[in-house]
Coordinates of C-alpha atoms in Angstrom, one line a residue:
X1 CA -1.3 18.9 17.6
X2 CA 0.0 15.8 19.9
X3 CA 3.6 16.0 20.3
X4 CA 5.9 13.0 19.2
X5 CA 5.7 10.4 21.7
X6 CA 7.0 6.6 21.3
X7 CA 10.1 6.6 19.3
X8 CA 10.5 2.9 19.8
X9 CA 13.8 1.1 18.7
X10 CA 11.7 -2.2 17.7
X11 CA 11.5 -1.8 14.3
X12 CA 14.6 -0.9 13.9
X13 CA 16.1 -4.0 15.3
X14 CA 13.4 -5.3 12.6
X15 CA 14.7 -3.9 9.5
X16 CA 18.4 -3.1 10.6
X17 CA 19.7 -6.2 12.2
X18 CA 17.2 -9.0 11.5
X19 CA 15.9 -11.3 14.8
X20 CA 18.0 -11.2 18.0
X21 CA 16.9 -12.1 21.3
X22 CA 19.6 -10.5 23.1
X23 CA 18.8 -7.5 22.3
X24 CA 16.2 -5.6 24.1
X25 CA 13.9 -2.6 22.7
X26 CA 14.3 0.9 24.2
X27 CA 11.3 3.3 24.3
X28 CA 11.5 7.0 24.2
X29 CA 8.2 8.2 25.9
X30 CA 8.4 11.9 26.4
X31 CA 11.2 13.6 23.6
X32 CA 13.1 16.3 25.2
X33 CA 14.3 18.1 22.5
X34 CA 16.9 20.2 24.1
X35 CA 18.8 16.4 25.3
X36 CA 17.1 14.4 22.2
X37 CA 18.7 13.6 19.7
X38 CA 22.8 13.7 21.7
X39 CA 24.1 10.3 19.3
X40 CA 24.0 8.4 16.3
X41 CA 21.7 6.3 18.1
X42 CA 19.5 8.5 19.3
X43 CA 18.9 9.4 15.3
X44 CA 18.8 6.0 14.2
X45 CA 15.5 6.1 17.2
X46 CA 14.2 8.5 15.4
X47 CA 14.6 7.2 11.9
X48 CA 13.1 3.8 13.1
X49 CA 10.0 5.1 14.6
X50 CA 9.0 6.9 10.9
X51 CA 9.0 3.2 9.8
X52 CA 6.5 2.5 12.6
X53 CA 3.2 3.4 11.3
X54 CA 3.8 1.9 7.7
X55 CA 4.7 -1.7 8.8
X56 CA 1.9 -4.3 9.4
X57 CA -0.1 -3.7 13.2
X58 CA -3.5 -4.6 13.9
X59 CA -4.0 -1.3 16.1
X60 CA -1.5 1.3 14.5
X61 CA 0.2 -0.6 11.3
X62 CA -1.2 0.9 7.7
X63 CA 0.2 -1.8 5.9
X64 CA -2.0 -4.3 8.1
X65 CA -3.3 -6.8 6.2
X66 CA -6.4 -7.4 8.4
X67 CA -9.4 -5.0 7.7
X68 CA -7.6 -2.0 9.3
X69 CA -5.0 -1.9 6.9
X70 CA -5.0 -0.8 3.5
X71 CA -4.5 -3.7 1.3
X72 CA -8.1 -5.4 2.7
X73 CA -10.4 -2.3 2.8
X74 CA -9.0 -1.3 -0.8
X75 CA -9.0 -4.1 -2.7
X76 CA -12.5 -4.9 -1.1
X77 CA -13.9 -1.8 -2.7
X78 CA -13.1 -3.4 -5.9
X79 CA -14.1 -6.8 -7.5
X80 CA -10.9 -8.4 -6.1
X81 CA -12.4 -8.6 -2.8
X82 CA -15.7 -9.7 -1.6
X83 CA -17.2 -8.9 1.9
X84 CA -20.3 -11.1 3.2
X85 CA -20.9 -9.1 6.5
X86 CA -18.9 -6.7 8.6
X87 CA -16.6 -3.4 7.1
X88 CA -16.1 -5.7 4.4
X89 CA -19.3 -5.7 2.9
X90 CA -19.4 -2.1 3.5
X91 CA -16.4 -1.6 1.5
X92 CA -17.6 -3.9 -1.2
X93 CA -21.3 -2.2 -1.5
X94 CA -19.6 1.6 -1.0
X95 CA -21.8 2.0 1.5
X96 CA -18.8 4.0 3.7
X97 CA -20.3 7.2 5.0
X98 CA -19.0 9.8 8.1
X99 CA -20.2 7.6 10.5
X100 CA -18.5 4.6 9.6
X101 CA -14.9 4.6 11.1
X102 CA -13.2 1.9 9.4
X103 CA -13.2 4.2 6.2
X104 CA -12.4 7.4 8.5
X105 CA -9.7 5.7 10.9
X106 CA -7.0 5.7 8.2
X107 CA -6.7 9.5 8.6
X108 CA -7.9 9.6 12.3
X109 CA -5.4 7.2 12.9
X110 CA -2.3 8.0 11.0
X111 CA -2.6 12.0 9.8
X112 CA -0.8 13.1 13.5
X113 CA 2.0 10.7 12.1
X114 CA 3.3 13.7 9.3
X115 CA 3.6 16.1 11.9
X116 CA 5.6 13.7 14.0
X117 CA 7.9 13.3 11.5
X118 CA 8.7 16.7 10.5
X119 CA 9.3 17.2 14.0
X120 CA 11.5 14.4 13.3
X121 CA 13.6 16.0 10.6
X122 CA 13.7 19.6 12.3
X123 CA 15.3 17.8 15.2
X124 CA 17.9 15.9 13.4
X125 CA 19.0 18.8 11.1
X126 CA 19.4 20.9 14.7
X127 CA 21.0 17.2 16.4
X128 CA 25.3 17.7 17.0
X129 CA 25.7 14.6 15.1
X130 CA 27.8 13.4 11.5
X131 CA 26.3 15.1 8.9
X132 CA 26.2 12.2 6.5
X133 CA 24.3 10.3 9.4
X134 CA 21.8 13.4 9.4
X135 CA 22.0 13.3 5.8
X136 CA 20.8 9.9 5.2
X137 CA 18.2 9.8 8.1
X138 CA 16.3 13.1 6.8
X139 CA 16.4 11.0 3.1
X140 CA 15.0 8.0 5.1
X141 CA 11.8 10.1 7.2
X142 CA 11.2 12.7 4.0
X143 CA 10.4 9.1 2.0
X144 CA 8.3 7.6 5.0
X145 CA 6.3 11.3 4.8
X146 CA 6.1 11.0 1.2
X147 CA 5.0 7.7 1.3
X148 CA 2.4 8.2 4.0
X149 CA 0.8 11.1 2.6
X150 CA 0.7 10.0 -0.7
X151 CA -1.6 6.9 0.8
X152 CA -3.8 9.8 2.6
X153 CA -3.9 11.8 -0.2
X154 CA -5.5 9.0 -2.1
X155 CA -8.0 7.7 0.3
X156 CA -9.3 11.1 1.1
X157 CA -7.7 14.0 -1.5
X158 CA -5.7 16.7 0.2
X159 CA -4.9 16.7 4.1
X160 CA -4.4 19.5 6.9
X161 CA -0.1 19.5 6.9
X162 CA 0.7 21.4 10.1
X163 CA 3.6 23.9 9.2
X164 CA 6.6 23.7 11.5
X165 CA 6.1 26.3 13.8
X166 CA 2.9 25.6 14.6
X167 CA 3.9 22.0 15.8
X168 CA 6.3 23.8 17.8
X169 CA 3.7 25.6 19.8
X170 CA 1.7 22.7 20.5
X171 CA -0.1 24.4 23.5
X172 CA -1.8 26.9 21.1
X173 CA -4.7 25.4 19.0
X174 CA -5.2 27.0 15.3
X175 CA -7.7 25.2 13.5
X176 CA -6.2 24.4 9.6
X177 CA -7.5 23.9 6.6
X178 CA -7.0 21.1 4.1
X179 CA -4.2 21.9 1.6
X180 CA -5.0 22.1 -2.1
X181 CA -4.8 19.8 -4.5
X182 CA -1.9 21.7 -5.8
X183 CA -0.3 22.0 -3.2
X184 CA -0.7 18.6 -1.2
X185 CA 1.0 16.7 -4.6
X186 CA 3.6 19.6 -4.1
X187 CA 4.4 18.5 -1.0
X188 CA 4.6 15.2 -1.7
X189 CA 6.4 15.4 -4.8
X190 CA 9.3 17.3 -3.0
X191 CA 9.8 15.1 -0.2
X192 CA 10.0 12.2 -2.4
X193 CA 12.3 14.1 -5.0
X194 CA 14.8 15.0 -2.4
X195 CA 14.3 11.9 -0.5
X196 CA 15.5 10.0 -4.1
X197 CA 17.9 12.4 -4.2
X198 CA 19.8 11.4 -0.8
X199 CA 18.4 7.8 -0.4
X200 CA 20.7 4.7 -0.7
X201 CA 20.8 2.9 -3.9
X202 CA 19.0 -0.4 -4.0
X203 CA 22.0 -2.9 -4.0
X204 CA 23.5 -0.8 -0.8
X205 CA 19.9 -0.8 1.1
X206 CA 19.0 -3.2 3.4
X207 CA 16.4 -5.2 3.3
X208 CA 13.0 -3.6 4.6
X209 CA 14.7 0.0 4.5
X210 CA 13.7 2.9 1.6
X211 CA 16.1 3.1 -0.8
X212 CA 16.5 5.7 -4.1
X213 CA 14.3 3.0 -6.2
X214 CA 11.5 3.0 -3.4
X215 CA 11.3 7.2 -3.0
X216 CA 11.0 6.7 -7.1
X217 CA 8.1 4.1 -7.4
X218 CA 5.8 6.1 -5.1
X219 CA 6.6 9.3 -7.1
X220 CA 5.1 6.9 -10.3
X221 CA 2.6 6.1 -8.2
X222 CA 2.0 10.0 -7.0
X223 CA 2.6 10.6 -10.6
X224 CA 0.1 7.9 -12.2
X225 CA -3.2 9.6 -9.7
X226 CA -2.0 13.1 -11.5
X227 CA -2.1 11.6 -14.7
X228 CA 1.2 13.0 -15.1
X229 CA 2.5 10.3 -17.8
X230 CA 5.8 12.3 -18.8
X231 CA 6.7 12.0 -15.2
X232 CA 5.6 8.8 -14.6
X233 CA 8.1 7.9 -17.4
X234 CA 10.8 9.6 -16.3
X235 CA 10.2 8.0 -13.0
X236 CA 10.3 4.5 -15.1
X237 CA 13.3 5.2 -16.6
X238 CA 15.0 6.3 -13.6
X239 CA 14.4 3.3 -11.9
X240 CA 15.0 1.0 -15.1
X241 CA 18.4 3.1 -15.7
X242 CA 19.5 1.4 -12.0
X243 CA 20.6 -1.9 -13.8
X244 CA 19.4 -3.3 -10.5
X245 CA 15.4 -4.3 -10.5
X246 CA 14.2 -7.3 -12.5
X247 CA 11.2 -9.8 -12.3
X248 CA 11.6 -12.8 -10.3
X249 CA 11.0 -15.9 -12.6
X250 CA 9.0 -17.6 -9.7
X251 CA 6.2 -15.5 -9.3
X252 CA 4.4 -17.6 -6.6
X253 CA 7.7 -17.8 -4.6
X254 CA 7.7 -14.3 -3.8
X255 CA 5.2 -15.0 -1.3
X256 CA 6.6 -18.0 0.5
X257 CA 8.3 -18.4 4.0
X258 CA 11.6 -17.6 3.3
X259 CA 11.9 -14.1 3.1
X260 CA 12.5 -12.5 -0.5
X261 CA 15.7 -10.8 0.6
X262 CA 17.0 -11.3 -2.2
X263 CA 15.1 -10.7 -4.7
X264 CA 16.0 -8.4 -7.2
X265 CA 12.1 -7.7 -8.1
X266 CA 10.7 -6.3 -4.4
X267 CA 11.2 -2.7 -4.4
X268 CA 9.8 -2.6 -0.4
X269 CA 8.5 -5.5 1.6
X270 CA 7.3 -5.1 5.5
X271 CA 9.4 -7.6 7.0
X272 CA 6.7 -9.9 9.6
X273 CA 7.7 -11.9 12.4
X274 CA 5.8 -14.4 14.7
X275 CA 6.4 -12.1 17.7
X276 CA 3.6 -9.3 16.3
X277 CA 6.5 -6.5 15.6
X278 CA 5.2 -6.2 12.6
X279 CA 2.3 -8.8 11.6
X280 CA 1.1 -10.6 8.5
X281 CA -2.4 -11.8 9.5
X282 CA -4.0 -13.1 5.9
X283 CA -4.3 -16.5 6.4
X284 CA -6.0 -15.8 9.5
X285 CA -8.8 -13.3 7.2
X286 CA -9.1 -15.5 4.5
X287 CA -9.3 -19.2 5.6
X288 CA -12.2 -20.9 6.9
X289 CA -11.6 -22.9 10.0
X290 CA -12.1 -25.9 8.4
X291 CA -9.2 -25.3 6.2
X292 CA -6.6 -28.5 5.9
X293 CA -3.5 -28.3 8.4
X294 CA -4.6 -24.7 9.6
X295 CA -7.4 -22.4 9.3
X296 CA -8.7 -18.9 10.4
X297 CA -11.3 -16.4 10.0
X298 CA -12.3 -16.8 6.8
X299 CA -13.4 -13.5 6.6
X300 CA -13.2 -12.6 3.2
X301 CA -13.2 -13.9 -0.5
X302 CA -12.5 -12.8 -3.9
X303 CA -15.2 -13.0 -6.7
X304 CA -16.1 -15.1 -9.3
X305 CA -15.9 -12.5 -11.4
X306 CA -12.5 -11.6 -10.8
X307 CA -11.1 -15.2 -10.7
X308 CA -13.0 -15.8 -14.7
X309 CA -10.9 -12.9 -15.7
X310 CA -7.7 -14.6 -15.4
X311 CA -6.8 -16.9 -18.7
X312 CA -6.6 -20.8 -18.2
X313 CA -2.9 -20.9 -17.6
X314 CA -1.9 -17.6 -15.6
X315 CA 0.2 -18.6 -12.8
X316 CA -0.9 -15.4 -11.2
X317 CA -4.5 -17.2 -9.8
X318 CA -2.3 -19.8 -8.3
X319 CA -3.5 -18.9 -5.3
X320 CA -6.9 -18.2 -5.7
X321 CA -8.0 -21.4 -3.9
X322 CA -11.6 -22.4 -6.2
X323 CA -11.8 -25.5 -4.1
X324 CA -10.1 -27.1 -1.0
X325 CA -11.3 -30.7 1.2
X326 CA -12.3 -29.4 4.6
X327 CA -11.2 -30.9 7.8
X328 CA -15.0 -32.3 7.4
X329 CA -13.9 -34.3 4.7
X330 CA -16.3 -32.3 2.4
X331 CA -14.9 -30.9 -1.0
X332 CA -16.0 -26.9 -1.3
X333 CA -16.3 -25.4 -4.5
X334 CA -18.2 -22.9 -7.0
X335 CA -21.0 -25.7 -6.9
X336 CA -20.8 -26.3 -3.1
X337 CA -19.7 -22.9 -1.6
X338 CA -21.4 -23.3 1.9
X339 CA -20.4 -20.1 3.6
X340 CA -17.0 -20.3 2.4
X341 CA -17.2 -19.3 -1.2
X342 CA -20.3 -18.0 -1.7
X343 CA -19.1 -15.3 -3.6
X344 CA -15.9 -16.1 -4.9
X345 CA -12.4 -18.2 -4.0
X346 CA -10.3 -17.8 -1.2
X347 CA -7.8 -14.7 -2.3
X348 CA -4.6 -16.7 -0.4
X349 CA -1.9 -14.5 -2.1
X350 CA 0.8 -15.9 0.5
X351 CA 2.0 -19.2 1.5
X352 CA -0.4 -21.2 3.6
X353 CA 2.0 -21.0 6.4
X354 CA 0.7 -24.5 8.1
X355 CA 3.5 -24.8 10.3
X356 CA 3.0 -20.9 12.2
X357 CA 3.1 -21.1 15.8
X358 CA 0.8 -18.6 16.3
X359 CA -2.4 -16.7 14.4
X360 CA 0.7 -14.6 13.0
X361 CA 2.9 -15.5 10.1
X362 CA 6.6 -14.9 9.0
X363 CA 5.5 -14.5 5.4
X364 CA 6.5 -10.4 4.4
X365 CA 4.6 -7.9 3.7
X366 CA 5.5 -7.0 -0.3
X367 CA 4.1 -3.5 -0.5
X368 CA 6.0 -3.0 -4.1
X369 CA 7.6 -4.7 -6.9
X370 CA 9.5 -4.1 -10.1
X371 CA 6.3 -5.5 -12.2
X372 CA 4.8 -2.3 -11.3
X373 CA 7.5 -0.1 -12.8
X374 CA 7.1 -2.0 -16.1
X375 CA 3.1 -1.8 -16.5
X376 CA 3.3 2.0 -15.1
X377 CA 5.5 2.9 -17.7
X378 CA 3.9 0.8 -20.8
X379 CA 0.4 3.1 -19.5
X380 CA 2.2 6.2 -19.4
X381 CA 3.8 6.0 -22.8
X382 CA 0.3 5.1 -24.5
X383 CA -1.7 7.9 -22.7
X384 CA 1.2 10.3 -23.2
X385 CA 0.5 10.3 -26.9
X386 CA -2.9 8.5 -27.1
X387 CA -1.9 6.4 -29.1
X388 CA -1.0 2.5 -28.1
X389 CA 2.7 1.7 -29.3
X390 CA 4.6 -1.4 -30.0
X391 CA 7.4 -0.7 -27.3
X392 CA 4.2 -0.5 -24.6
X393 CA 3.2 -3.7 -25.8
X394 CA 6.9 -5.3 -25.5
X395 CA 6.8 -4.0 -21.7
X396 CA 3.3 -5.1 -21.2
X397 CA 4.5 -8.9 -22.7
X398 CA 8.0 -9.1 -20.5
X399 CA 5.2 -9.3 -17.2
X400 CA 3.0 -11.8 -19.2
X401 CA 5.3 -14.2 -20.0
X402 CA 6.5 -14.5 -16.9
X403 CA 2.8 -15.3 -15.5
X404 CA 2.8 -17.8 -18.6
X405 CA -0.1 -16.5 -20.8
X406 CA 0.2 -15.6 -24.3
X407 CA 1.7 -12.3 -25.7
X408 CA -0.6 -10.0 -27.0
X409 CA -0.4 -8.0 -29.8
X410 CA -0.4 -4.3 -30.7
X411 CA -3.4 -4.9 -33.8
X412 CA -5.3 -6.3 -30.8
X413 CA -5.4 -3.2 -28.8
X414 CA -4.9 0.0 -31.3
X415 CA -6.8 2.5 -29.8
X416 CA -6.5 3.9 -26.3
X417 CA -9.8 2.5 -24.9
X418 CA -8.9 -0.8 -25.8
X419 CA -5.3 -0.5 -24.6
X420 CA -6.7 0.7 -21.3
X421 CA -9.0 -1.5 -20.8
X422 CA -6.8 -4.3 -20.7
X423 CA -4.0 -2.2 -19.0
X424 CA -6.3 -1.9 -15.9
X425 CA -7.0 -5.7 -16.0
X426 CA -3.4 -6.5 -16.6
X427 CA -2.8 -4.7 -13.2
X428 CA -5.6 -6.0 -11.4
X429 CA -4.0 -9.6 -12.2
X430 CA -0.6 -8.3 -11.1
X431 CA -1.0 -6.9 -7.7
X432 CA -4.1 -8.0 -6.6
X433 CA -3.7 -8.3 -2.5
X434 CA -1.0 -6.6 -2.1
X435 CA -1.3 -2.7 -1.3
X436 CA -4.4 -2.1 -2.5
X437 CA -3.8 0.1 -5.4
X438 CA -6.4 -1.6 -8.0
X439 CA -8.8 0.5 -6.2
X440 CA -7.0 4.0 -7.5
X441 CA -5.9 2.4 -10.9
X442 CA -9.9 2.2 -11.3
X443 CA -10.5 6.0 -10.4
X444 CA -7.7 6.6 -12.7
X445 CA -10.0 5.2 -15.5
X446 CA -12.8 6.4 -14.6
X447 CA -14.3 2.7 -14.5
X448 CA -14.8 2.6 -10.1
X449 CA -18.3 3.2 -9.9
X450 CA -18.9 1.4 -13.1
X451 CA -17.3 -2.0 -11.7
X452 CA -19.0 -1.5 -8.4
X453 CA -22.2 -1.2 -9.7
X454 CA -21.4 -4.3 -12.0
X455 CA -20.1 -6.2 -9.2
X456 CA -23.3 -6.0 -7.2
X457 CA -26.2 -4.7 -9.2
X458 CA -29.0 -3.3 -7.1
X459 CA -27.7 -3.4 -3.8
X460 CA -24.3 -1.3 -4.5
X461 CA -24.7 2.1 -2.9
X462 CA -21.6 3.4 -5.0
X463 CA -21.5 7.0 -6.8
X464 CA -18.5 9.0 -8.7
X465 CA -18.3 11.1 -4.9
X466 CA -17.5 7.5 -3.1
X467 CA -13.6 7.8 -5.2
X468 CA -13.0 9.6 -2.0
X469 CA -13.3 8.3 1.6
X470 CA -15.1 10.3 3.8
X471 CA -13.5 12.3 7.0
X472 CA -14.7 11.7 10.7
X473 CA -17.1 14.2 12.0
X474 CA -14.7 14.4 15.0
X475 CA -12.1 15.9 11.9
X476 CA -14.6 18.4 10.6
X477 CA -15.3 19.9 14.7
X478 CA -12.3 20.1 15.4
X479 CA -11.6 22.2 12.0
X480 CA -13.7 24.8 13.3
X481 CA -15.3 25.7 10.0
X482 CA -11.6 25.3 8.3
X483 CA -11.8 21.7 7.7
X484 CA -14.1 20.9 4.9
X485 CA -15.9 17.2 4.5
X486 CA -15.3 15.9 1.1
X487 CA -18.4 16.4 -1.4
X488 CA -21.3 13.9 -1.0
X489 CA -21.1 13.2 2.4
X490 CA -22.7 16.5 4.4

């Protein structure tokens, strides 16, 4: 196992004290344990750099929204996003097999990041510092662990977790095997319990930092992939109980310039700057370069099919762009796609952003909301029992009014399929582009090879076995007969 290398202090002047250009970044190369941590600052370090490999980076950021971050290559497998070349039509054909390392990256990339940070938290609890300070930067790290692992764990099932002592002994290889099921969402699930336990509340959180709300809405989340719907409702309620969360009445405005700081419906954003500490890249994948004012890549698009799913008036396809005037002077539609929308609108999400100085924009990163406590707890209630509800439908209504469509009622959608079904679109209108969990809400349902092979007829290569992302053959070496490939791809 690598030992922890690059604490950097940059996201931490990120998240902690907002933009200042007088003060410089410090980077702690090689950690010395038996000097590092000595201060409050040196733990704060250390804190900052578990926040590190979740914000948005083109190279080592899992909440990148190019096609190396998680939002792009999930919502791609799905009929949200359409590829027309590139990882991006691999993802949308499920095509991904062991040899194609934009689907294996995620844990190539990011798996040596767990072990860092419980190398993290053994050196804090052993650091001569406040123990409130320790305290609350162990809450902070046990949530970023949670968090990560819980985005492995669904990409690929359970991971290798190096114990302790074995990252202590770095110098001594031991080949591990992958945890089980059981006991990867046990780990999970008590990192993210004790995190909640310790964690700030939301109002006394700042903005960009895990508070006890955040720690609770990736237990739902940890809790929805079990199928676990008591605790997803105890999660709910937890969060609801706060007296703190609500839904922003401007739905759209959640995505513009200024900063949702705050708003009282972002559970965790990524804050983004121009400078590339942490970088929002969408309008660069998703605009043509003849887009009006400022274009891009234009390297992905939505479908039809997903954009006819919306009704008339939902404000939530705002900004699903069906047609735009080039700089050409042409008008690009459905009718006249060129190579722009050949396959579906332009999935803009976030403000356009004309003015940005660079390929970079200062629009955040919302990871989660509020919205998504609401839906998770009207599913959880109906497949608790099996049978839909009245008080599901109320919470399933409070996020549909807001997006302006009409209420729907319980006669409608009496049985559990039929509640289902239109659960699962209800969320795909909700959170489409913003951390890719459509993609796990389908597996949930059973309905991910079934849209996929909807989606794209003949030429979708998708199967039940593609749920799960396959590992790098580099992974299953160096496992020394340990380390087992997921089924369907040896």
């Amino acid at each position: 196992m690598k030992n922890l290398k690059n604490y950097t202090i940059v996201l931490l002047l990120l998240v902690f004290s907002g933009c200042n250009e007088d003060i410089e970044s410090i980077n702690y190369d090689e950690i010395n344990p038996s000097i590092f941590p000595k201060s409050e600052a040196d733990v704060q370090a250390i804190v900052a750099s578990a926040y590190y490999p979740l914000r948005g980076s083109y190279g080592n950021g899992i909440h990148s929204t190019s096609e190396n971050g998680l939002m792009f290559i999930l919502d791609a497998t799905t009929e949200i996003l359409q590829g027309p070349y590139g990882v991006q039509q691999e993802a949308s054909l499920h095509s991904y097999k062991t040899s194609s390392t934009s689907f294996t990256r995620f844990y190539d990339v990011f798996y040596n990041k767990i072990s860092s940070m419980t190398l993290s938290i053994d050196r804090i609890q052993n650091a001569n510092v406040n123990e409130l300070v320790k305290k609350n930067a162990i809450a902070e790290i046990k949530c970023a662990r949670g968090l990560l692992a819980y985005e492995l764990f669904d990409l690929y099932g359970p991971l290798v977790v190096a114990p302790l002592e074995i990252l202590k002994s770095p110098l001594n290889e031991v080949p591990l095997a992958r945890l089980s099921n059981a006991e990867m969402v046990s780990f999970i699930e008590k990192d993210l319990k004790e995190a909640a336990a310790d964690l700030k509340a939301p109002g006394d959180t700042p903005y960009g930092r895990f508070s006890n709300g955040m720690a609770r809405m990736v237990l739902i989340r940890l809790y929805l992939h079990e199928k676990r719907w008591a605790d997803v409702e105890e999660q709910a309620n937890a969060i609801m109980t706060m007296n703190y969360y609500g839904l922003d009445a401007d739905y759209v405005g959640l995505w513009d310039v200024k900063p949702p700081v705050n708003s009282k419906e972002v559970i965790w954003a990524v804050p983004a700057d121009y400078a590339g500490t942490s970088e929002n890249q969408w309008q660069l994948m998703v605009l043509p370069a003849n887009y009006p004012e400022r274009g891009g890549y234009g390297t992905i698009q939505s479908s039809w099919k997903f954009y006819d799913s919306f009704e008339a008036t939902d404000i939530r396809k705002t900004a699903l762009i069906a047609e735009f005037t080039g700089t050409d002077g042409v008008t690009y539609n459905r009718a006249n796609p060129a190579n722009y929308m050949q396959l579906g609108p332009i999935p803009l999400k976030i403000h356009p952003d004309a003015a940005r100085t660079t390929a970079l924009t200062t629009v955040d990163i919302v990871v989660y909301r509020y919205a998504d406590v609401i839906l998770s707890k009207a599913e959880a209630l109906v497949n608790k029992t099996g049978t839909p509800t009245q008080e599901a439908i109320d919470l399933v209504n409070i996020v549909r009014k807001r997006a302006k469509i009409s209420e729907i009622q319980l006669v409608n959608y009496n049985t559990l399929a039929k509640f289902n079904d239109m659960i699962l679109l209800e969320r795909s209108h909700e959170y489409w582009c913003e951390n890719g969990q459509y993609r796990s809400d389908l597996i949930r349902h059973g309905k991910y090879t079934e849209h996929a092979l909807d989606l794209n007829g003949a030429a979708s290569q998708s199967a039940p076995y593609k749920a799960l992302f396959p590992f790098s053959l580099d992974r299953i070496s160096e496992g020394k007969g340990k380390f087992i490939q997921n089924p369907g791809y040896n």
